[in-house]
Amino acid sequence: MKRGIVASPLVGLPLGLALKLYGTEAAANLAWMVATLPVLAKLAFDILVSLRRSEFGLDIAAALSMSAALFVGESLAAAIVALMYAGGQYLEAFAEGRAQRDMTALLSRRPVRALRFDGDGLHEVPAESIAPGDRLLIRQGDVTPVDGLIRKGIARLDLSALTGESLPVRREIGAEVPSGASNIGEAFELVASRAAKDSVYAGIVRMVEAAQRSKAPMSRLADHYALGFLAITVALAGLAWSASGDAVRAVAVLVIATPCPLLLAVPVALVAGMSRAARHGILVKGAQVIEGLAGIRTIVLDKTGTLTEGRLRLAGIELAEPPVCDETTLLRLAASLDQASPHVAARALVDEAQDRGLSLAVPEAVSETAGEGISGSVEGLHLALGGWNFVTGLIATCDTESLAYVPDGRPIVAVAIDGKFAGRILLSDRLRHGAEDVLGELRSLGVERVVLATGDLPKIAAAMTAGLPLDAVHADQSAADKVAIVKAEQRYGPVMMVGDGVNDAPALAAATIGAALGTHGSAASAETADMVLLVDSLDRLPLALQIARRAREVALQSVSAGIGLSLLGMAAAAMGWLTPVQGALLQEGIDVAVVLNALRALSD
């Protein structure tokens, strides 16, 4: 459609010039008028649609200038303005396509088939049929269709499309492999840990598709100035006409006040910021997210898997007195139930049990409360495990005072078997490398408040965050509590919530900007978030803010420069120093320069 509109003035303008050259001026004017009318009709339709949505923009100035130029017989100026407007529309489509290239690459890499080990050998199956526990052969050149663990072989993986990191990584037996990774080495076996539809990469692909299907108009910062700019334009045109008695001067003012591509420069700059972010492993849903990022004043962080590495390890097992079972049995039963949970603590227990060679049973009748705990049956026994309050709330009797103390502030998984407290499993985690530096960098970028919200007990949260520059630490928080924290922090300004778990998804949705750690987090958090950090590193947070602020700065430069230069040109036209044709050509140059300036947001 945009290509068809630009064809009319692109053909009609030189045709009219040729006709004028051969002395048929009437025919030339007719050619220019015919070239202008389709663009003017499309513009009028777009304006009507915008007005029905209560949107008022500078497109009205373009319609006025074309109409006025035709009315006074300045058909050449009208055709130039038509080419400027239609060309700007086409340039927007081209620039957005260029800027979205990095995001579109994610969609083209989506695997649709996989090689699965079945009873009688290898079979090619649809990726969506893969279930947790399936054994897959990942050949050289294949893209991993699901999240999983390496069962056999050593993997050399290219994660550049996900993370922006150019160097390949090496993963050994037992290591996690994210979906969407390219195998650039020898073939290896992978055991699926999630179904294809639940993998992080699938969630990211769905997020990109939803962003591309969205028909919501991009925010156009220039439109904020539309009413005032249009009033100045009409007033100056009227003043020039009344002072000189020459309607052509008024048309010249209107023509040079037609910053059509200027209106497109803002979304081009913002989408360019999206593309630059994608190159660094930061996927954002739309240009409005870039705008929102630029204004963030408060950041609320989850702890496990976000501020910390999220790679919990077994630190010890304490049995109840008298013992309900031995340590090995307690671990085996707990790990068997935790196979059904995506939580990082559950992953730690399953990994430890597998490392010890324990045979895990299939859990039944599983029920999980996100961020709090899980219950179900294993080998005929009813188990409950998770946070202290969750487990003690489900059992009949327990000496809570003697068991309330947690050594060293370490996280625990409390375990109950058949309604009796059986013991607790002590876990350990550590802060991400450079976490303190990242928080300091966020402060330097204008973030005024950094708040921690975690489901851990206060002692654990205090021990883990000691010495960090945090404004508040909220411990023992449920998913609903995190939402309340986000809403409370909004009184200080726009809020970003950063998390990775299923229990973080509601808070991600409630925040001004929700940011999820995609490579190790849950698909639910990735799909709910406005932004996904595909690199498992917090240093992408300040980088995302830097990119957003640069894109917004370039966009504002485009608005200021375009409107400022247009005002100077309008003054010159009002004084009679520019004809309508000269004004149209000058404005064309201004607007093309401004749009090209907007593309600077692509550069690092």
XYZ file of C-alpha atoms in Angstrom:
604
model
C 0.000 0.000 0.000
C 2.767 2.461 0.928
C 4.711 1.544 -2.224
C 1.589 2.129 -4.337
C 1.031 5.604 -2.870
C 4.594 6.744 -3.521
C 4.350 5.549 -7.142
C 1.759 8.209 -8.016
C 3.876 11.345 -7.328
C 7.070 9.504 -8.272
C 5.697 9.007 -11.804
C 3.553 12.148 -12.044
C 6.217 14.615 -10.920
C 8.804 13.894 -13.677
C 6.009 13.432 -16.230
C 4.739 16.918 -15.466
C 8.262 18.345 -15.692
C 8.698 16.750 -19.110
C 5.397 18.138 -20.318
C 6.349 21.609 -19.076
C 9.695 21.327 -20.855
C 7.856 20.705 -24.117
C 5.714 23.806 -23.560
C 2.415 22.147 -22.548
C 2.046 23.814 -19.157
C -1.654 22.997 -18.796
C -0.942 19.309 -19.297
C 1.937 19.536 -16.823
C -0.288 21.075 -14.157
C -2.870 18.362 -14.791
C -0.228 15.654 -14.373
C 0.936 17.142 -11.070
C -2.642 17.468 -9.812
C -3.470 13.858 -10.755
C -0.263 12.732 -9.001
C -1.257 14.602 -5.826
C -4.902 13.554 -5.497
C -4.380 9.851 -4.532
C -1.929 10.845 -1.795
C -4.252 13.579 -0.556
C -7.190 11.151 -0.500
C -5.206 8.574 1.494
C -3.992 11.277 3.876
C -7.546 12.582 4.398
C -8.745 9.054 5.175
C -5.921 8.533 7.709
C -6.735 11.859 9.388
C -10.414 10.917 9.726
C -9.488 7.552 11.259
C -7.108 9.289 13.702
C -9.703 11.877 14.695
C -12.204 9.085 15.431
C -9.612 7.722 17.879
C -9.264 11.240 19.339
C -5.716 11.489 17.953
C -4.629 14.864 16.618
C -1.421 15.060 14.615
C 0.689 17.075 12.252
C -0.666 15.123 9.268
C -3.327 17.846 9.117
C -0.624 20.360 8.143
C 0.348 18.140 5.198
C -3.271 17.930 4.031
C -3.705 21.693 4.335
C -0.576 22.443 2.325
C -1.482 20.088 -0.525
C -5.074 21.350 -0.655
C -4.033 25.030 -0.540
C -1.363 24.540 -3.209
C -3.868 22.929 -5.568
C -6.423 25.636 -4.787
C -4.126 28.494 -5.840
C -2.751 26.641 -8.850
C 0.646 25.668 -7.358
C 0.279 22.074 -8.534
C 4.054 21.482 -8.751
C 4.472 22.382 -5.067
C 1.506 20.136 -4.243
C 3.132 17.230 -6.110
C 6.435 17.750 -4.282
C 4.641 17.722 -0.924
C 2.762 14.581 -2.017
C 6.056 12.893 -2.901
C 7.497 14.017 0.441
C 4.587 12.552 2.378
C 4.333 9.294 0.407
C 8.106 8.908 0.346
C 8.188 9.353 4.099
C 5.621 6.581 4.504
C 7.735 4.293 2.343
C 10.913 5.293 4.163
C 9.244 4.435 7.463
C 8.391 0.936 6.211
C 11.941 0.456 4.937
C 13.559 1.730 8.130
C 11.320 -0.371 10.366
C 12.119 -3.446 8.284
C 15.830 -2.695 8.650
C 15.507 -2.069 12.365
C 13.435 -5.209 13.038
C 15.813 -7.504 11.181
C 17.473 -8.752 14.368
C 14.112 -9.609 15.940
C 12.771 -11.308 12.820
C 15.838 -13.546 12.782
C 14.511 -15.180 15.949
C 11.359 -16.290 14.129
C 13.231 -17.725 11.151
C 15.354 -19.921 13.456
C 12.409 -21.647 15.106
C 12.877 -25.438 14.737
C 9.824 -27.384 13.568
C 11.266 -30.931 13.540
C 13.553 -32.926 15.835
C 15.204 -36.344 16.014
C 13.865 -38.351 18.969
C 15.043 -41.685 20.350
C 12.058 -44.039 20.449
C 11.900 -47.725 21.190
C 13.133 -48.871 17.786
C 15.599 -46.101 17.030
C 15.661 -42.491 15.866
C 12.558 -40.884 14.397
C 11.961 -37.385 13.070
C 9.024 -35.883 14.943
C 7.316 -32.480 15.087
C 8.923 -30.231 17.695
C 5.569 -29.632 19.389
C 5.277 -33.368 20.178
C 8.382 -33.373 22.403
C 7.646 -33.985 26.087
C 9.818 -33.695 29.224
C 12.122 -36.704 29.500
C 12.354 -37.345 25.749
C 15.847 -38.123 24.423
C 16.824 -36.088 21.381
C 19.768 -36.190 19.009
C 21.011 -32.701 18.201
C 23.066 -32.912 15.013
C 25.647 -30.423 13.807
C 23.774 -27.422 12.438
C 20.563 -28.208 14.349
C 18.804 -25.679 16.562
C 17.729 -27.065 19.935
C 13.912 -27.265 19.905
C 13.450 -27.406 23.700
C 15.217 -26.593 26.946
C 17.108 -29.621 28.211
C 20.164 -31.247 29.792
C 23.069 -32.839 27.927
C 22.919 -36.617 28.371
C 25.794 -37.702 26.154
C 28.563 -35.864 24.334
C 30.018 -32.384 24.555
C 28.134 -29.514 22.988
C 29.666 -26.525 21.223
C 26.871 -23.998 20.901
C 26.331 -20.748 19.063
C 24.071 -18.582 21.242
C 24.593 -15.361 19.268
C 20.990 -15.159 18.022
C 19.773 -15.396 21.624
C 22.395 -13.476 23.545
C 24.316 -11.383 21.045
C 27.559 -13.053 22.208
C 29.693 -13.941 19.174
C 31.936 -16.547 20.824
C 30.679 -20.166 20.989
C 30.202 -21.840 24.370
C 31.107 -25.360 25.499
C 28.693 -27.410 27.594
C 29.366 -30.862 29.104
C 27.188 -33.736 30.334
C 24.545 -32.551 32.801
C 24.727 -28.916 31.684
C 21.636 -26.961 30.721
C 21.073 -26.062 27.076
C 18.473 -23.410 26.191
C 16.093 -23.824 23.305
C 17.123 -21.844 20.236
C 20.852 -22.663 20.500
C 22.717 -23.728 17.311
C 24.954 -26.786 17.496
C 28.220 -25.938 15.726
C 30.091 -29.014 16.986
C 29.591 -32.765 16.993
C 26.192 -34.324 17.605
C 25.083 -34.760 21.227
C 22.131 -36.193 23.109
C 19.726 -33.917 24.938
C 17.067 -34.842 27.496
C 14.125 -32.466 27.270
C 13.298 -30.713 30.536
C 10.243 -28.903 29.132
C 7.759 -29.411 26.357
C 8.489 -27.391 23.227
C 5.491 -25.109 23.809
C 6.703 -24.366 27.350
C 10.335 -23.696 26.460
C 11.754 -20.244 26.944
C 12.538 -19.848 23.239
C 8.954 -20.713 22.267
C 7.703 -18.095 24.714
C 10.051 -15.512 23.226
C 8.913 -16.388 19.688
C 5.271 -15.977 20.718
C 6.159 -12.621 22.248
C 7.791 -11.430 19.013
C 4.839 -12.637 16.932
C 2.397 -10.818 19.205
C 4.433 -7.613 18.917
C 4.449 -7.892 15.121
C 0.683 -8.534 14.984
C -0.063 -5.547 17.182
C -1.855 -2.781 15.321
C -1.516 -0.193 18.067
C 0.037 3.000 16.631
C 3.499 3.908 17.782
C 3.742 6.867 20.076
C 4.696 9.919 18.008
C 6.336 12.514 20.194
C 5.991 15.151 17.463
C 2.209 14.928 17.783
C 2.533 16.334 21.307
C 3.361 19.606 19.622
C 0.712 19.270 16.900
C -1.944 21.681 18.147
C 0.469 24.505 18.921
C 2.467 23.985 15.743
C -0.667 23.928 13.578
C -1.991 27.099 15.253
C 1.317 28.897 14.580
C 1.286 27.669 10.977
C -2.247 28.886 10.242
C -1.681 32.195 12.048
C 1.583 32.880 10.186
C 0.041 31.909 6.839
C -2.923 34.204 7.491
C -0.650 37.049 8.560
C 1.501 36.665 5.418
C -1.605 36.690 3.221
C -3.210 39.699 4.918
C 0.031 41.721 4.980
C 0.950 41.074 1.346
C -2.436 40.364 -0.226
C -0.765 37.377 -1.909
C -2.343 33.982 -1.229
C 0.752 32.274 -2.669
C 2.787 33.432 0.338
C 0.307 31.702 2.626
C 0.662 28.519 0.559
C 4.457 28.762 0.791
C 4.155 28.919 4.589
C 1.844 25.898 4.655
C 4.084 23.907 2.311
C 7.217 24.420 4.367
C 5.248 23.581 7.529
C 4.751 20.016 6.330
C 7.142 17.874 8.366
C 5.705 14.563 7.156
C 8.775 12.320 7.474
C 9.558 14.165 10.712
C 6.493 12.447 12.158
C 7.976 9.133 11.063
C 11.442 9.913 12.443
C 10.296 9.287 16.017
C 9.021 5.726 15.558
C 12.018 4.982 13.329
C 14.370 6.054 16.147
C 12.485 3.969 18.699
C 12.352 0.861 16.508
C 16.052 1.352 15.752
C 16.584 1.237 19.520
C 14.678 -2.061 19.593
C 16.992 -3.480 16.942
C 20.130 -2.333 18.739
C 18.841 -3.892 21.962
C 18.172 -7.192 20.177
C 21.783 -7.278 18.959
C 22.865 -7.233 22.616
C 20.487 -9.978 23.728
C 17.733 -7.641 24.949
C 14.366 -8.348 23.355
C 11.647 -5.704 23.760
C 8.027 -5.995 22.675
C 7.554 -2.644 20.978
C 8.652 0.940 20.554
C 6.487 2.013 23.470
C 8.687 -0.159 25.715
C 11.762 1.790 24.601
C 9.947 5.001 25.567
C 8.961 3.523 28.926
C 12.490 2.298 29.661
C 13.893 5.766 29.133
C 11.803 7.097 32.031
C 12.332 4.356 34.656
C 12.954 5.747 38.154
C 12.493 2.656 40.366
C 13.616 -0.956 39.888
C 12.138 -3.839 41.886
C 14.317 -6.966 41.809
C 13.460 -10.559 42.576
C 16.288 -12.333 44.426
C 16.640 -15.984 43.446
C 17.771 -16.319 39.862
C 17.802 -12.563 39.359
C 20.004 -10.836 41.918
C 21.599 -14.187 42.733
C 22.846 -16.848 40.324
C 19.786 -18.972 40.984
C 21.948 -22.103 40.922
C 21.151 -23.449 44.339
C 23.239 -26.310 45.714
C 22.574 -28.714 48.556
C 24.321 -27.524 51.721
C 22.949 -30.051 54.212
C 19.948 -32.031 55.446
C 18.484 -31.779 58.957
C 16.079 -34.537 60.018
C 13.197 -34.134 62.425
C 13.390 -35.711 65.896
C 12.483 -38.512 65.981
C 13.443 -39.174 62.343
C 10.653 -40.035 59.902
C 13.206 -41.407 57.398
C 16.918 -41.247 56.616
C 18.605 -38.417 54.688
C 18.858 -40.319 51.397
C 15.180 -41.252 51.454
C 14.172 -37.696 52.321
C 16.173 -36.335 49.389
C 14.890 -38.993 46.975
C 11.233 -38.389 47.866
C 11.580 -34.593 47.778
C 13.410 -34.672 44.449
C 10.794 -37.032 43.006
C 8.027 -34.536 43.779
C 10.127 -31.567 42.662
C 10.435 -33.016 39.160
C 7.058 -31.359 38.566
C 8.233 -27.872 39.597
C 10.182 -25.295 37.516
C 11.510 -23.505 40.631
C 15.287 -23.191 40.971
C 15.203 -24.857 44.399
C 13.369 -27.825 42.874
C 15.993 -28.035 40.119
C 18.724 -28.111 42.768
C 17.169 -31.085 44.577
C 16.605 -33.019 41.342
C 20.195 -32.376 40.202
C 21.605 -33.484 43.565
C 19.524 -36.669 43.576
C 20.590 -37.513 40.022
C 24.250 -36.815 40.854
C 23.951 -39.315 43.710
C 22.463 -41.902 41.345
C 19.104 -42.010 43.137
C 16.134 -43.460 41.261
C 13.309 -40.944 41.195
C 9.647 -41.931 41.218
C 6.873 -40.363 39.186
C 4.863 -37.866 41.286
C 1.063 -37.872 41.232
C -1.749 -35.459 42.147
C 0.671 -32.534 42.143
C -0.464 -29.088 43.251
C 1.891 -26.109 43.319
C 1.472 -22.629 44.768
C 3.866 -20.458 42.779
C 6.726 -19.169 44.896
C 5.529 -20.937 48.068
C 5.594 -24.707 47.739
C 4.368 -27.922 46.177
C 2.411 -30.945 47.382
C 1.582 -34.328 45.885
C 1.946 -38.093 46.211
C 5.115 -40.136 45.736
C 5.031 -43.931 46.083
C 1.782 -43.685 48.037
C 3.106 -41.086 50.488
C 1.701 -37.550 50.624
C 4.471 -34.949 50.526
C 4.532 -31.217 51.036
C 7.694 -29.206 50.531
C 8.630 -25.587 50.082
C 8.784 -22.506 52.285
C 8.473 -22.813 56.044
C 5.060 -21.150 56.306
C 3.678 -23.196 53.415
C 4.681 -26.557 54.893
C 3.813 -25.841 58.520
C 0.403 -24.630 57.380
C -0.315 -28.094 55.953
C 0.828 -30.337 58.802
C -0.945 -31.179 62.022
C 1.735 -30.632 64.687
C 5.210 -29.174 64.659
C 7.607 -27.652 67.152
C 8.024 -24.420 65.177
C 10.185 -22.660 67.747
C 12.965 -25.250 67.728
C 13.063 -25.277 63.950
C 12.651 -21.589 63.157
C 16.369 -20.830 63.219
C 18.170 -21.130 59.867
C 21.987 -21.316 60.090
C 23.930 -18.661 58.131
C 20.801 -17.249 56.584
C 20.716 -20.038 54.017
C 17.503 -20.887 52.147
C 15.679 -24.028 53.157
C 13.170 -26.468 51.746
C 10.939 -27.761 54.522
C 9.583 -31.304 53.977
C 6.494 -32.974 55.446
C 5.550 -36.630 54.848
C 2.014 -37.828 55.515
C 1.226 -34.790 57.619
C 4.360 -34.983 59.786
C 7.377 -32.716 59.663
C 10.238 -34.827 58.257
C 13.091 -32.349 58.063
C 14.541 -29.515 56.100
C 17.019 -29.347 53.263
C 19.536 -26.506 53.470
C 20.515 -24.838 50.206
C 23.095 -22.250 49.258
C 23.147 -19.553 46.591
C 25.381 -16.572 45.862
C 25.067 -13.137 44.385
C 25.695 -12.729 40.694
C 29.179 -11.575 39.847
C 29.275 -7.800 39.635
C 25.787 -7.336 41.142
C 26.947 -4.424 43.298
C 28.579 -2.724 40.295
C 25.383 -3.127 38.256
C 23.302 -1.520 41.000
C 25.754 1.369 41.165
C 25.602 1.821 37.395
C 21.801 1.916 37.525
C 22.052 4.713 40.088
C 24.368 6.661 37.798
C 21.781 6.364 35.010
C 19.138 8.133 37.084
C 17.429 5.216 38.824
C 16.429 6.689 42.169
C 15.240 3.586 44.026
C 16.307 -0.083 43.903
C 14.102 -2.450 45.904
C 14.360 -6.187 46.579
C 11.229 -8.346 46.752
C 11.756 -12.010 47.615
C 9.829 -14.961 48.916
C 12.708 -15.942 51.193
C 12.683 -15.491 54.948
C 13.968 -12.162 56.316
C 17.164 -13.724 57.693
C 18.025 -15.220 54.307
C 17.301 -11.987 52.450
C 19.313 -9.924 54.957
C 22.318 -12.250 54.822
C 22.359 -12.324 51.011
C 21.959 -8.574 50.451
C 24.215 -7.233 53.213
C 26.248 -4.312 51.884
C 24.274 -3.843 48.666
C 22.969 -0.323 47.857
C 19.267 -1.197 48.219
C 16.601 1.248 49.371
C 14.316 -1.470 50.766
C 14.303 -5.237 51.237
C 10.915 -6.989 51.356
C 11.181 -10.635 52.450
C 8.661 -13.473 52.756
C 6.648 -12.059 49.852
C 4.043 -13.993 47.878
C 3.226 -13.295 44.231
C 0.381 -11.009 45.353
C 2.703 -9.198 47.772
C 5.144 -8.456 44.944
C 2.321 -6.904 42.920
C 1.466 -4.695 45.910
C 5.121 -3.613 46.199
C 5.248 -2.651 42.519
C 2.063 -0.607 42.850
C 3.304 1.099 46.015
C 6.615 2.045 44.357
C 4.779 3.707 41.468
C 4.254 6.775 43.631
C 7.958 7.518 43.061
C 7.667 7.271 39.267
C 7.748 4.593 36.525
C 8.720 1.158 37.890
C 10.603 -1.733 36.311
C 10.136 -5.202 37.784
C 12.895 -7.737 37.101
C 12.244 -11.428 37.723
C 12.512 -14.893 36.254
C 9.993 -17.186 37.913
C 6.335 -18.068 37.450
C 5.572 -16.264 40.712
C 7.092 -13.059 39.259
C 4.724 -12.958 36.262
C 1.905 -10.980 38.006
C 4.364 -8.329 39.230
C 5.963 -8.138 35.770
C 2.534 -7.418 34.321
C 1.751 -4.782 36.977
C 4.976 -2.811 36.475
C 5.474 0.000 33.993
C 8.100 -2.222 32.370
C 8.454 -5.910 33.201
C 11.872 -7.453 32.498
C 12.421 -11.219 32.566
C 15.624 -13.243 32.525
C 14.712 -15.471 29.624
C 17.411 -18.105 29.263
C 16.913 -19.706 32.686
C 13.556 -18.273 33.704
C 10.059 -19.524 33.085
C 8.169 -19.182 29.812
C 5.341 -17.507 31.743
C 7.586 -14.694 32.943
C 9.122 -14.275 29.464
C 5.710 -13.930 27.816
C 4.306 -11.601 30.486
C 7.319 -9.293 30.437
C 7.769 -6.264 28.191
C 11.468 -7.031 27.880
C 13.460 -10.285 28.022
C 17.178 -10.406 28.839
C 18.396 -13.307 26.688
C 21.847 -13.051 28.259
C 22.027 -14.502 31.769
C 23.625 -11.358 33.156
C 22.371 -8.337 35.063
C 24.734 -6.035 33.183
C 22.150 -5.962 30.383
C 19.851 -3.878 32.628
C 21.934 -0.678 32.555
C 22.680 -1.340 28.874
C 18.933 -1.509 28.147
C 18.422 1.831 29.889
C 21.319 3.375 27.958
C 19.917 2.166 24.620
C 16.408 3.397 25.468
C 17.629 6.821 26.545
C 19.780 7.212 23.454
C 16.842 6.252 21.204
C 14.583 8.730 22.972
C 17.276 11.415 22.833
C 17.702 10.902 19.072
C 13.915 10.992 18.645
C 13.649 14.270 20.553
C 16.529 15.705 18.535
C 14.579 14.838 15.388
C 11.473 16.588 16.694
C 13.347 19.696 17.843
C 15.503 20.032 14.735
C 12.677 19.327 12.315
C 10.176 21.711 13.861
C 12.830 24.373 14.536
C 14.068 24.392 10.952
C 10.479 24.334 9.684
C 9.684 27.453 11.749
C 12.688 29.278 10.267
C 11.604 28.279 6.784
C 8.033 29.393 7.471
C 9.285 32.825 8.542
C 11.316 33.109 5.343
C 8.286 32.075 3.267
C 6.071 34.630 5.052
C 8.570 37.341 4.125
C 8.273 36.305 0.474
C 11.827 34.937 0.286
C 10.697 31.427 -0.707
C 8.195 30.343 -3.327
C 5.946 27.316 -2.634
C 8.147 25.093 -4.826
C 11.345 26.261 -3.143
C 9.740 25.780 0.266
C 8.635 22.252 -0.627
C 12.136 21.324 -1.798
C 13.695 22.836 1.324
C 11.279 20.966 3.579
C 12.000 17.745 1.693
C 15.681 18.129 2.491
C 14.986 18.925 6.145
C 12.742 15.923 6.619
C 15.025 13.411 4.890
C 17.927 14.631 7.032
C 15.844 14.264 10.179
C 14.787 10.700 9.334
C 18.371 9.726 8.555
C 19.363 11.243 11.893
C 16.800 8.991 13.581
C 18.597 5.945 12.208
C 21.590 6.888 14.370
C 19.795 5.056 17.168
C 20.889 1.833 15.426
C 24.567 2.496 16.079
C 26.414 1.367 19.185
